[in-house]
CSV table of C-alpha atoms in Angstrom, one decimal:
chain,number,residue,atom,x,y,z
A,1,MET,CA,10.2,4.9,-23.3
A,2,ASN,CA,7.1,5.2,-20.1
A,3,SER,CA,4.4,6.8,-20.2
A,4,PRO,CA,4.2,8.9,-16.6
A,5,LEU,CA,1.7,6.3,-15.1
A,6,ASP,CA,3.3,3.8,-16.0
A,7,ASN,CA,6.4,4.7,-14.5
A,8,LEU,CA,4.5,5.9,-11.0
A,9,ILE,CA,2.9,2.1,-11.0
A,10,ASN,CA,7.0,1.0,-10.8
A,11,TYR,CA,8.1,3.4,-7.9
A,12,ILE,CA,4.7,2.4,-6.2
A,13,SER,CA,5.5,-1.2,-6.3
A,14,ARG,CA,8.7,-0.4,-4.6
A,15,LEU,CA,6.8,0.2,-1.0
A,16,PRO,CA,6.9,-2.5,1.7
A,17,GLY,CA,4.1,-5.0,0.8
A,18,LEU,CA,2.9,-3.8,-2.5
A,19,GLY,CA,2.9,-5.8,-6.0
A,20,LYS,CA,2.4,-4.6,-9.4
A,21,ARG,CA,-1.2,-5.0,-8.9
A,22,SER,CA,-2.2,-3.3,-6.0
A,23,ALA,CA,0.0,-0.3,-7.4
A,24,ARG,CA,-1.7,-0.2,-10.4
A,25,ARG,CA,-5.3,-0.1,-8.1
A,26,MET,CA,-3.3,2.8,-6.3
A,27,ALA,CA,-2.9,4.4,-8.9
A,28,LEU,CA,-5.9,4.2,-10.1
A,29,HIS,CA,-7.2,5.5,-7.2
A,30,LEU,CA,-5.0,8.6,-7.2
A,31,LEU,CA,-6.6,9.3,-11.1
A,32,LYS,CA,-9.8,9.7,-9.6
A,33,ASN,CA,-9.1,11.5,-6.4
A,34,ARG,CA,-6.7,13.5,-8.5
A,35,GLU,CA,-7.5,17.2,-6.5
A,36,LYS,CA,-8.3,15.7,-2.9
A,37,LEU,CA,-5.9,12.8,-2.5
A,38,MET,CA,-3.0,12.8,-5.5
A,39,VAL,CA,-1.8,16.3,-5.2
A,40,PRO,CA,-2.1,17.0,-2.0
A,41,LEU,CA,-0.5,13.2,-1.3
A,42,ALA,CA,2.8,14.4,-3.6
A,43,ASN,CA,2.7,17.8,-2.1
A,44,SER,CA,2.9,16.3,1.8
A,45,ILE,CA,5.0,13.6,0.2
A,46,LEU,CA,7.1,16.2,-0.5
A,47,GLU,CA,7.4,18.5,2.7
A,48,THR,CA,7.7,15.6,4.3
A,49,ALA,CA,11.1,15.2,3.0
A,50,GLU,CA,12.1,18.4,3.1
A,51,LYS,CA,11.1,19.2,7.2
A,52,ILE,CA,11.6,15.9,8.6
A,53,GLN,CA,15.1,15.7,10.0
A,54,THR,CA,16.7,12.1,11.6
A,55,CYS,CA,17.8,13.4,15.3
A,56,GLU,CA,21.7,13.5,15.2
A,57,SER,CA,21.4,11.9,19.0
A,58,CYS,CA,19.1,9.2,19.0
A,59,GLY,CA,18.2,8.8,15.0
A,60,ASN,CA,14.2,10.0,15.8
A,61,TYR,CA,12.2,11.1,12.9
A,62,ASP,CA,11.3,14.3,14.1
A,63,MET,CA,11.1,18.5,13.1
A,64,THR,CA,13.7,19.4,15.4
A,65,SER,CA,16.9,17.8,15.8
A,66,PRO,CA,17.6,17.1,18.3
A,67,CYS,CA,14.3,15.7,18.4
A,68,ASN,CA,11.1,17.2,21.1
A,69,ILE,CA,12.2,13.7,23.3
A,70,CYS,CA,16.0,14.6,23.3
A,71,SER,CA,15.9,18.1,24.0
A,72,ASN,CA,13.2,16.8,26.8
A,73,LEU,CA,14.6,17.4,30.1
A,74,LYS,CA,11.4,16.3,32.2
A,75,ARG,CA,12.8,12.4,30.6
A,76,ASP,CA,14.7,10.4,32.5
A,77,HIS,CA,18.1,11.0,30.1
A,78,SER,CA,19.8,8.9,32.2
A,79,THR,CA,18.2,5.6,31.0
A,80,ILE,CA,18.2,5.0,27.0
A,81,LEU,CA,15.8,2.2,25.1
A,82,VAL,CA,17.2,0.9,22.2
A,83,VAL,CA,14.9,-0.5,19.2
A,84,GLU,CA,14.8,-1.2,15.8
A,85,ASP,CA,12.7,1.7,14.3
A,86,VAL,CA,11.5,3.9,14.8
A,87,SER,CA,8.2,2.6,14.5
A,88,ASP,CA,9.1,1.4,17.5
A,89,LEU,CA,9.6,4.1,19.5
A,90,TRP,CA,6.1,5.3,18.2
A,91,ALA,CA,4.8,1.6,19.8
A,92,ILE,CA,6.4,2.2,22.9
A,93,GLU,CA,5.4,6.2,23.2
A,94,LYS,CA,2.2,5.5,22.6
A,95,GLY,CA,2.1,3.3,25.2
A,96,GLY,CA,3.1,5.9,27.2
A,97,ILE,CA,4.9,3.7,30.0
A,98,TYR,CA,8.3,5.1,29.4
A,99,SER,CA,10.1,8.0,30.5
A,100,GLY,CA,13.5,7.7,29.3
A,101,ILE,CA,14.9,8.1,26.3
A,102,TYR,CA,15.6,6.2,22.9
A,103,HIS,CA,18.6,5.1,20.6
A,104,ILE,CA,17.3,4.0,17.5
A,105,LEU,CA,19.4,1.2,15.5
A,106,GLY,CA,17.9,1.3,12.2
A,107,GLY,CA,18.0,-2.6,11.4
A,108,VAL,CA,19.0,-5.7,13.4
A,109,LEU,CA,22.4,-7.2,12.4
A,110,SER,CA,21.7,-10.4,9.9
A,111,ALA,CA,24.7,-12.1,8.1
A,112,ILE,CA,22.3,-12.8,5.4
A,113,ASP,CA,21.2,-9.8,4.3
A,114,GLY,CA,25.1,-8.7,4.8
A,115,VAL,CA,24.4,-6.4,7.8
A,116,SER,CA,27.4,-5.4,9.7
A,117,PRO,CA,27.9,-3.7,13.2
A,118,ASP,CA,28.5,-0.8,11.2
A,119,LYS,CA,25.8,-0.5,9.4
A,120,LEU,CA,23.5,0.0,12.0
A,121,ASN,CA,23.6,3.5,14.7
A,122,ILE,CA,25.1,1.4,16.9
A,123,LYS,CA,28.9,3.6,17.2
A,124,SER,CA,26.4,6.4,18.1
A,125,LEU,CA,24.8,4.3,21.1
A,126,PHE,CA,28.3,3.1,22.2
A,127,ASP,CA,29.3,7.0,22.0
A,128,ARG,CA,26.6,7.7,24.1
A,129,VAL,CA,26.8,5.3,27.1
A,130,ILE,CA,30.6,6.8,27.5
A,131,ALA,CA,30.2,10.3,26.9
A,132,GLY,CA,27.2,10.3,29.2
A,133,ASP,CA,25.9,9.5,32.3
A,134,VAL,CA,23.8,6.4,31.6
A,135,LYS,CA,22.8,4.4,33.9
A,136,GLU,CA,21.0,1.9,32.4
A,137,VAL,CA,20.4,0.8,28.1
A,138,ILE,CA,17.5,-1.7,28.2
A,139,LEU,CA,17.8,-4.0,25.0
A,140,ALA,CA,14.2,-3.8,22.9
A,141,THR,CA,14.4,-5.6,19.7
A,142,ASN,CA,12.4,-7.1,18.7
A,143,ALA,CA,11.9,-11.3,19.5
A,144,THR,CA,13.1,-13.0,16.1
A,145,MET,CA,16.2,-14.9,15.7
A,146,GLU,CA,18.0,-11.5,14.1
A,147,GLY,CA,16.3,-9.6,16.9
A,148,GLN,CA,17.9,-11.6,19.8
A,149,THR,CA,21.4,-12.1,18.0
A,150,THR,CA,21.3,-8.1,17.3
A,151,ALA,CA,20.9,-7.9,21.4
A,152,HIS,CA,23.3,-10.4,22.1
A,153,TYR,CA,26.4,-8.7,20.5
A,154,LEU,CA,25.2,-5.1,22.0
A,155,SER,CA,24.5,-6.2,25.9
A,156,GLN,CA,28.4,-8.2,25.6
A,157,LYS,CA,29.7,-4.9,24.1
A,158,LEU,CA,27.5,-3.0,26.9
A,159,GLN,CA,28.6,-5.2,29.9
A,160,ASP,CA,32.6,-4.4,28.4
A,161,LEU,CA,31.5,-0.5,28.9
A,162,GLY,CA,30.2,-1.3,32.2
A,163,THR,CA,26.8,-0.3,32.1
A,164,LYS,CA,24.0,-2.1,33.3
A,165,THR,CA,22.1,-3.8,30.4
A,166,THR,CA,18.6,-5.0,30.8
A,167,ARG,CA,15.8,-6.5,27.7
A,168,LEU,CA,12.4,-6.5,27.9
A,169,ALA,CA,10.8,-9.9,30.1
A,170,GLN,CA,9.9,-12.4,27.3
A,171,GLY,CA,6.9,-15.1,28.8
A,172,ILE,CA,3.2,-15.4,27.7
A,173,PRO,CA,1.8,-12.0,26.2
A,174,LEU,CA,-1.7,-10.6,28.1
A,175,GLY,CA,-4.7,-12.3,27.2
A,176,GLY,CA,-2.6,-14.7,25.4
A,177,GLU,CA,-4.2,-18.7,25.1
A,178,LEU,CA,-1.3,-21.3,25.9
A,179,GLU,CA,-3.6,-23.3,23.4
A,180,TYR,CA,-2.5,-20.1,20.2
A,181,LEU,CA,1.1,-20.1,21.6
A,182,ASP,CA,3.8,-21.4,19.8
A,183,GLU,CA,6.8,-23.7,21.3
A,184,GLY,CA,9.2,-21.1,22.3
A,185,THR,CA,7.0,-18.5,24.6
A,186,LEU,CA,5.7,-21.5,26.2
A,187,LEU,CA,9.5,-23.0,26.6
A,188,THR,CA,10.7,-19.1,27.7
A,189,ALA,CA,7.8,-18.7,29.7
A,190,LEU,CA,8.3,-21.4,31.7
A,191,ASN,CA,12.2,-21.6,32.5
A,192,SER,CA,11.5,-17.7,33.5
A,193,ARG,CA,8.2,-18.6,35.8
A,194,THR,CA,8.7,-16.4,39.0
A,195,ASP,CA,7.1,-17.1,42.4
A,196,ILE,CA,3.5,-16.1,43.4
B,1,MET,CA,-0.6,21.3,14.6
B,2,ASN,CA,-0.3,17.5,13.2
B,3,SER,CA,3.6,17.1,12.0
B,4,PRO,CA,4.5,16.5,8.1
B,5,LEU,CA,5.3,13.2,8.4
B,6,ASP,CA,1.8,12.7,10.7
B,7,ASN,CA,-0.1,14.4,7.6
B,8,LEU,CA,1.3,12.4,5.2
B,9,ILE,CA,0.7,9.1,7.2
B,10,ASN,CA,-3.7,10.6,7.0
B,11,TYR,CA,-2.7,10.8,3.4
B,12,ILE,CA,-0.8,7.3,2.8
B,13,SER,CA,-3.5,5.1,4.6
B,14,ARG,CA,-6.7,6.8,2.7
B,15,LEU,CA,-4.7,5.0,-0.3
B,16,PRO,CA,-7.0,1.5,-1.5
B,17,GLY,CA,-6.2,-1.6,1.6
B,18,LEU,CA,-3.8,0.3,3.3
B,19,GLY,CA,-4.6,0.9,7.2
B,20,LYS,CA,-2.4,3.0,9.6
B,21,ARG,CA,-0.2,0.4,10.4
B,22,SER,CA,1.2,-0.1,6.9
B,23,ALA,CA,0.9,3.5,6.5
B,24,ARG,CA,2.8,3.7,8.7
B,25,ARG,CA,5.5,1.2,7.8
B,26,MET,CA,5.6,2.9,4.2
B,27,ALA,CA,6.0,6.4,5.6
B,28,LEU,CA,9.1,5.8,7.5
B,29,HIS,CA,10.1,3.4,4.0
B,30,LEU,CA,9.9,6.5,2.4
B,31,LEU,CA,12.1,8.5,5.0
B,32,LYS,CA,14.7,6.0,4.4
B,33,ASN,CA,14.9,6.3,0.5
B,34,ARG,CA,14.0,10.0,0.9
B,35,GLU,CA,16.5,10.4,-2.7
B,36,LYS,CA,16.2,6.8,-4.5
B,37,LEU,CA,12.0,6.5,-3.4
B,38,MET,CA,10.8,9.5,-1.7
B,39,VAL,CA,11.2,12.8,-4.0
B,40,PRO,CA,11.1,10.5,-7.6
B,41,LEU,CA,8.0,9.0,-6.2
B,42,ALA,CA,6.5,13.0,-5.0
B,43,ASN,CA,7.3,14.3,-8.4
B,44,SER,CA,6.4,10.9,-10.4
B,45,ILE,CA,2.5,11.4,-9.0
B,46,LEU,CA,2.2,15.0,-9.8
B,47,GLU,CA,4.3,14.5,-13.5
B,48,THR,CA,1.1,11.8,-13.5
B,49,ALA,CA,-1.2,14.5,-11.9
B,50,GLU,CA,-0.9,16.7,-14.4
B,51,LYS,CA,-0.1,14.1,-18.1
B,52,ILE,CA,-2.5,12.3,-17.5
B,53,GLN,CA,-6.1,12.5,-19.3
B,54,THR,CA,-10.0,10.8,-19.2
B,55,CYS,CA,-9.8,9.7,-22.7
B,56,GLU,CA,-13.5,12.0,-23.9
B,57,SER,CA,-14.7,9.0,-25.7
B,58,CYS,CA,-14.0,5.7,-23.2
B,59,GLY,CA,-13.1,7.4,-20.7
B,60,ASN,CA,-9.5,5.3,-20.6
B,61,TYR,CA,-6.0,6.9,-18.9
B,62,ASP,CA,-3.8,8.1,-21.5
B,63,MET,CA,-1.1,10.7,-22.6
B,64,THR,CA,-3.1,12.1,-25.4
B,65,SER,CA,-7.6,12.5,-25.7
B,66,PRO,CA,-9.0,10.5,-27.5
B,67,CYS,CA,-6.5,7.3,-25.9
B,68,ASN,CA,-4.2,5.8,-28.1
B,69,ILE,CA,-6.7,3.0,-29.0
B,70,CYS,CA,-9.7,4.9,-29.7
B,71,SER,CA,-7.7,6.6,-32.2
B,72,ASN,CA,-6.1,4.2,-33.5
B,73,LEU,CA,-7.6,3.1,-36.9
B,74,LYS,CA,-6.5,-0.4,-37.0
B,75,ARG,CA,-8.8,-1.4,-34.4
B,76,ASP,CA,-12.1,-2.4,-34.9
B,77,HIS,CA,-14.4,1.0,-34.0
B,78,SER,CA,-17.8,-1.6,-34.4
B,79,THR,CA,-17.7,-3.4,-31.8
B,80,ILE,CA,-17.5,-1.6,-27.8
B,81,LEU,CA,-16.4,-3.9,-24.9
B,82,VAL,CA,-18.2,-1.9,-22.0
B,83,VAL,CA,-15.7,-2.3,-18.7
B,84,GLU,CA,-15.9,-1.2,-14.8
B,85,ASP,CA,-12.8,0.6,-14.9
B,86,VAL,CA,-9.3,0.7,-16.3
B,87,SER,CA,-7.7,-1.6,-15.0
B,88,ASP,CA,-10.2,-4.5,-16.7
B,89,LEU,CA,-8.7,-2.3,-20.4
B,90,TRP,CA,-5.5,-3.8,-18.5
B,91,ALA,CA,-6.1,-7.2,-18.0
B,92,ILE,CA,-7.4,-7.8,-21.3
B,93,GLU,CA,-5.6,-5.7,-23.7
B,94,LYS,CA,-2.8,-7.3,-22.1
B,95,GLY,CA,-3.8,-10.8,-23.4
B,96,GLY,CA,-4.0,-9.0,-26.7
B,97,ILE,CA,-7.0,-11.0,-27.6
B,98,TYR,CA,-9.5,-8.1,-28.4
B,99,SER,CA,-9.6,-5.4,-31.3
B,100,GLY,CA,-12.0,-3.6,-30.5
B,101,ILE,CA,-12.4,-0.3,-29.2
B,102,TYR,CA,-14.2,0.3,-25.1
B,103,HIS,CA,-16.1,1.9,-22.9
B,104,ILE,CA,-15.3,2.8,-19.5
B,105,LEU,CA,-17.7,3.1,-17.2
B,106,GLY,CA,-15.9,4.0,-13.9
B,107,GLY,CA,-18.3,2.2,-11.4
B,108,VAL,CA,-21.0,-0.2,-10.7
B,109,LEU,CA,-24.4,0.8,-9.9
B,110,SER,CA,-24.8,0.0,-6.4
B,111,ALA,CA,-27.9,0.8,-4.9
B,112,ILE,CA,-26.7,1.0,-1.2
B,113,ASP,CA,-23.3,2.9,-2.4
B,114,GLY,CA,-25.6,5.3,-3.8
B,115,VAL,CA,-23.9,4.8,-6.9
B,116,SER,CA,-27.2,5.6,-10.1
B,117,PRO,CA,-26.7,5.8,-13.6
B,118,ASP,CA,-25.8,9.1,-14.2
B,119,LYS,CA,-23.1,8.4,-11.3
B,120,LEU,CA,-21.3,6.4,-13.9
B,121,ASN,CA,-20.4,7.0,-17.9
B,122,ILE,CA,-23.6,5.4,-18.9
B,123,LYS,CA,-24.9,8.0,-21.2
B,124,SER,CA,-21.7,8.6,-23.0
B,125,LEU,CA,-22.3,4.9,-23.7
B,126,PHE,CA,-25.8,5.5,-25.2
B,127,ASP,CA,-24.8,8.7,-27.3
B,128,ARG,CA,-21.7,7.0,-28.9
B,129,VAL,CA,-23.9,3.6,-29.6
B,130,ILE,CA,-26.5,6.6,-30.6
B,131,ALA,CA,-24.5,8.2,-32.7
B,132,GLY,CA,-21.9,5.7,-34.6
B,133,ASP,CA,-21.4,2.6,-36.5
B,134,VAL,CA,-22.1,0.5,-33.6
B,135,LYS,CA,-22.8,-2.8,-34.5
B,136,GLU,CA,-22.1,-4.7,-30.9
B,137,VAL,CA,-21.7,-3.7,-27.2
B,138,ILE,CA,-20.0,-6.3,-25.8
B,139,LEU,CA,-20.5,-6.4,-21.2
B,140,ALA,CA,-17.8,-7.0,-19.3
B,141,THR,CA,-18.3,-5.9,-15.9
B,142,ASN,CA,-17.2,-8.2,-13.7
B,143,ALA,CA,-19.5,-11.4,-12.5
B,144,THR,CA,-20.5,-9.9,-9.2
B,145,MET,CA,-23.8,-9.5,-8.3
B,146,GLU,CA,-23.0,-4.7,-8.6
B,147,GLY,CA,-22.0,-6.5,-12.6
B,148,GLN,CA,-24.1,-8.5,-13.6
B,149,THR,CA,-27.0,-5.6,-12.9
B,150,THR,CA,-24.9,-3.3,-14.3
B,151,ALA,CA,-24.8,-5.1,-17.0
B,152,HIS,CA,-28.4,-6.1,-16.6
B,153,TYR,CA,-29.8,-2.6,-16.6
B,154,LEU,CA,-27.1,-1.8,-19.6
B,155,SER,CA,-28.6,-4.5,-22.4
B,156,GLN,CA,-32.1,-3.4,-21.9
B,157,LYS,CA,-31.4,-0.2,-22.3
B,158,LEU,CA,-28.9,-1.2,-25.6
B,159,GLN,CA,-31.8,-3.5,-27.2
B,160,ASP,CA,-34.3,-0.5,-27.0
B,161,LEU,CA,-31.9,1.9,-29.0
B,162,GLY,CA,-31.7,-1.8,-31.3
B,163,THR,CA,-27.7,-2.9,-30.7
B,164,LYS,CA,-26.7,-6.6,-30.6
B,165,THR,CA,-25.1,-6.7,-27.0
B,166,THR,CA,-23.3,-9.7,-25.7
B,167,ARG,CA,-21.9,-10.7,-22.2
B,168,LEU,CA,-18.6,-12.5,-21.8
B,169,ALA,CA,-19.2,-15.7,-21.2
B,170,GLN,CA,-19.5,-17.5,-18.0
B,171,GLY,CA,-18.3,-20.8,-16.8
B,172,ILE,CA,-15.5,-22.9,-15.6
B,173,PRO,CA,-11.9,-20.8,-16.2
B,174,LEU,CA,-9.7,-22.8,-17.6
B,175,GLY,CA,-7.6,-24.8,-15.4
B,176,GLY,CA,-10.3,-25.1,-12.7
B,177,GLU,CA,-11.3,-27.9,-10.1
B,178,LEU,CA,-14.8,-28.3,-9.7
B,179,GLU,CA,-13.8,-29.3,-6.2
B,180,TYR,CA,-12.9,-25.7,-5.7
B,181,LEU,CA,-15.4,-24.2,-7.6
B,182,ASP,CA,-18.4,-22.6,-5.7
B,183,GLU,CA,-22.0,-23.4,-6.3
B,184,GLY,CA,-22.7,-20.1,-8.3
B,185,THR,CA,-20.5,-21.2,-10.6
B,186,LEU,CA,-20.9,-24.6,-10.9
B,187,LEU,CA,-24.8,-24.5,-11.3
B,188,THR,CA,-24.2,-21.7,-14.0
B,189,ALA,CA,-21.5,-23.9,-16.0
B,190,LEU,CA,-24.0,-26.5,-15.8
B,191,ASN,CA,-27.3,-24.5,-17.2
B,192,SER,CA,-24.6,-23.5,-20.3
B,193,ARG,CA,-23.1,-26.6,-20.9
B,194,THR,CA,-22.9,-26.6,-24.7
B,195,ASP,CA,-22.7,-30.2,-27.4
B,196,ILE,CA,-19.2,-31.5,-27.8
């Protein structure tokens, strides 16, 4: 029978980016700070698991469903920005650069990992487009192979539905130095060059 | 008022080696696996906090106090190996190379971090030496500046008590290639060279 500490290390090592060694270090750090960190952390996890809901409309995490963004009437409900994950939504919200609403896919299509369209929140996106007054869908999946494949798949389906579909511009990032950029980025930036 | 999710991310980011970004990723990973990982992890933390004790004798973590090692009569109770942390004990126990008992300091002396001897389990080590039939104390602090300083401090005090005090040999690690070793290690290995 495993000791509670062994079990804890096993659970921690299942978190993304952590191996056994870091898991051991964290378990020891927790034991050294039982009152100030260990118990509060466990209670915080339980409270979050209980109170945070998945928005029935866009897939965002919030205390309410629909989430704060979907239920905000000041936002433009005719524009949906599609992202892979809630962390992408956070990145865009942090910038305060977008006033429409979102749709979170919950991942990307991947033949290797066996992620087919029915495993992502894709049907619900089409349902929203069909049901509502959506004027534009902005595809903002990551610029990875899988992200691009997913965007391509979505754009074809959305165009079949007659929806205006756009995607984020690709090119040189602000502050980017040519010397350090990969060839793919440089090629895209060159091919998509704009008039001054 | 912070949402439970913000609080959770704050707690996670207080774990060693994690920043805000990894904390967010972990919180999202937990929310995606509520039943299989999130709730079991929280319960495991609480169970560990409740059941794992600090050994009153050596400072090890175990379900009982004295710990399994200290209460094992087959082990050599006349030899105490002194380490900084429980993880060091685990490393030595994993090797199965040592049959004595341990003493865990809980850190190292550090002027910069304000760690004075009274903040470590040092007095209890002297108490054990004074009280028991300790024949040898092996100092196995890390070969860092602070670890060496701590070993030096302990060795002086222990010699005042008339106890045989040793420390782990320093030199080239097994499989070590000279080209990749630092000058300090090479110098130590050269100065401590042995007859063939």
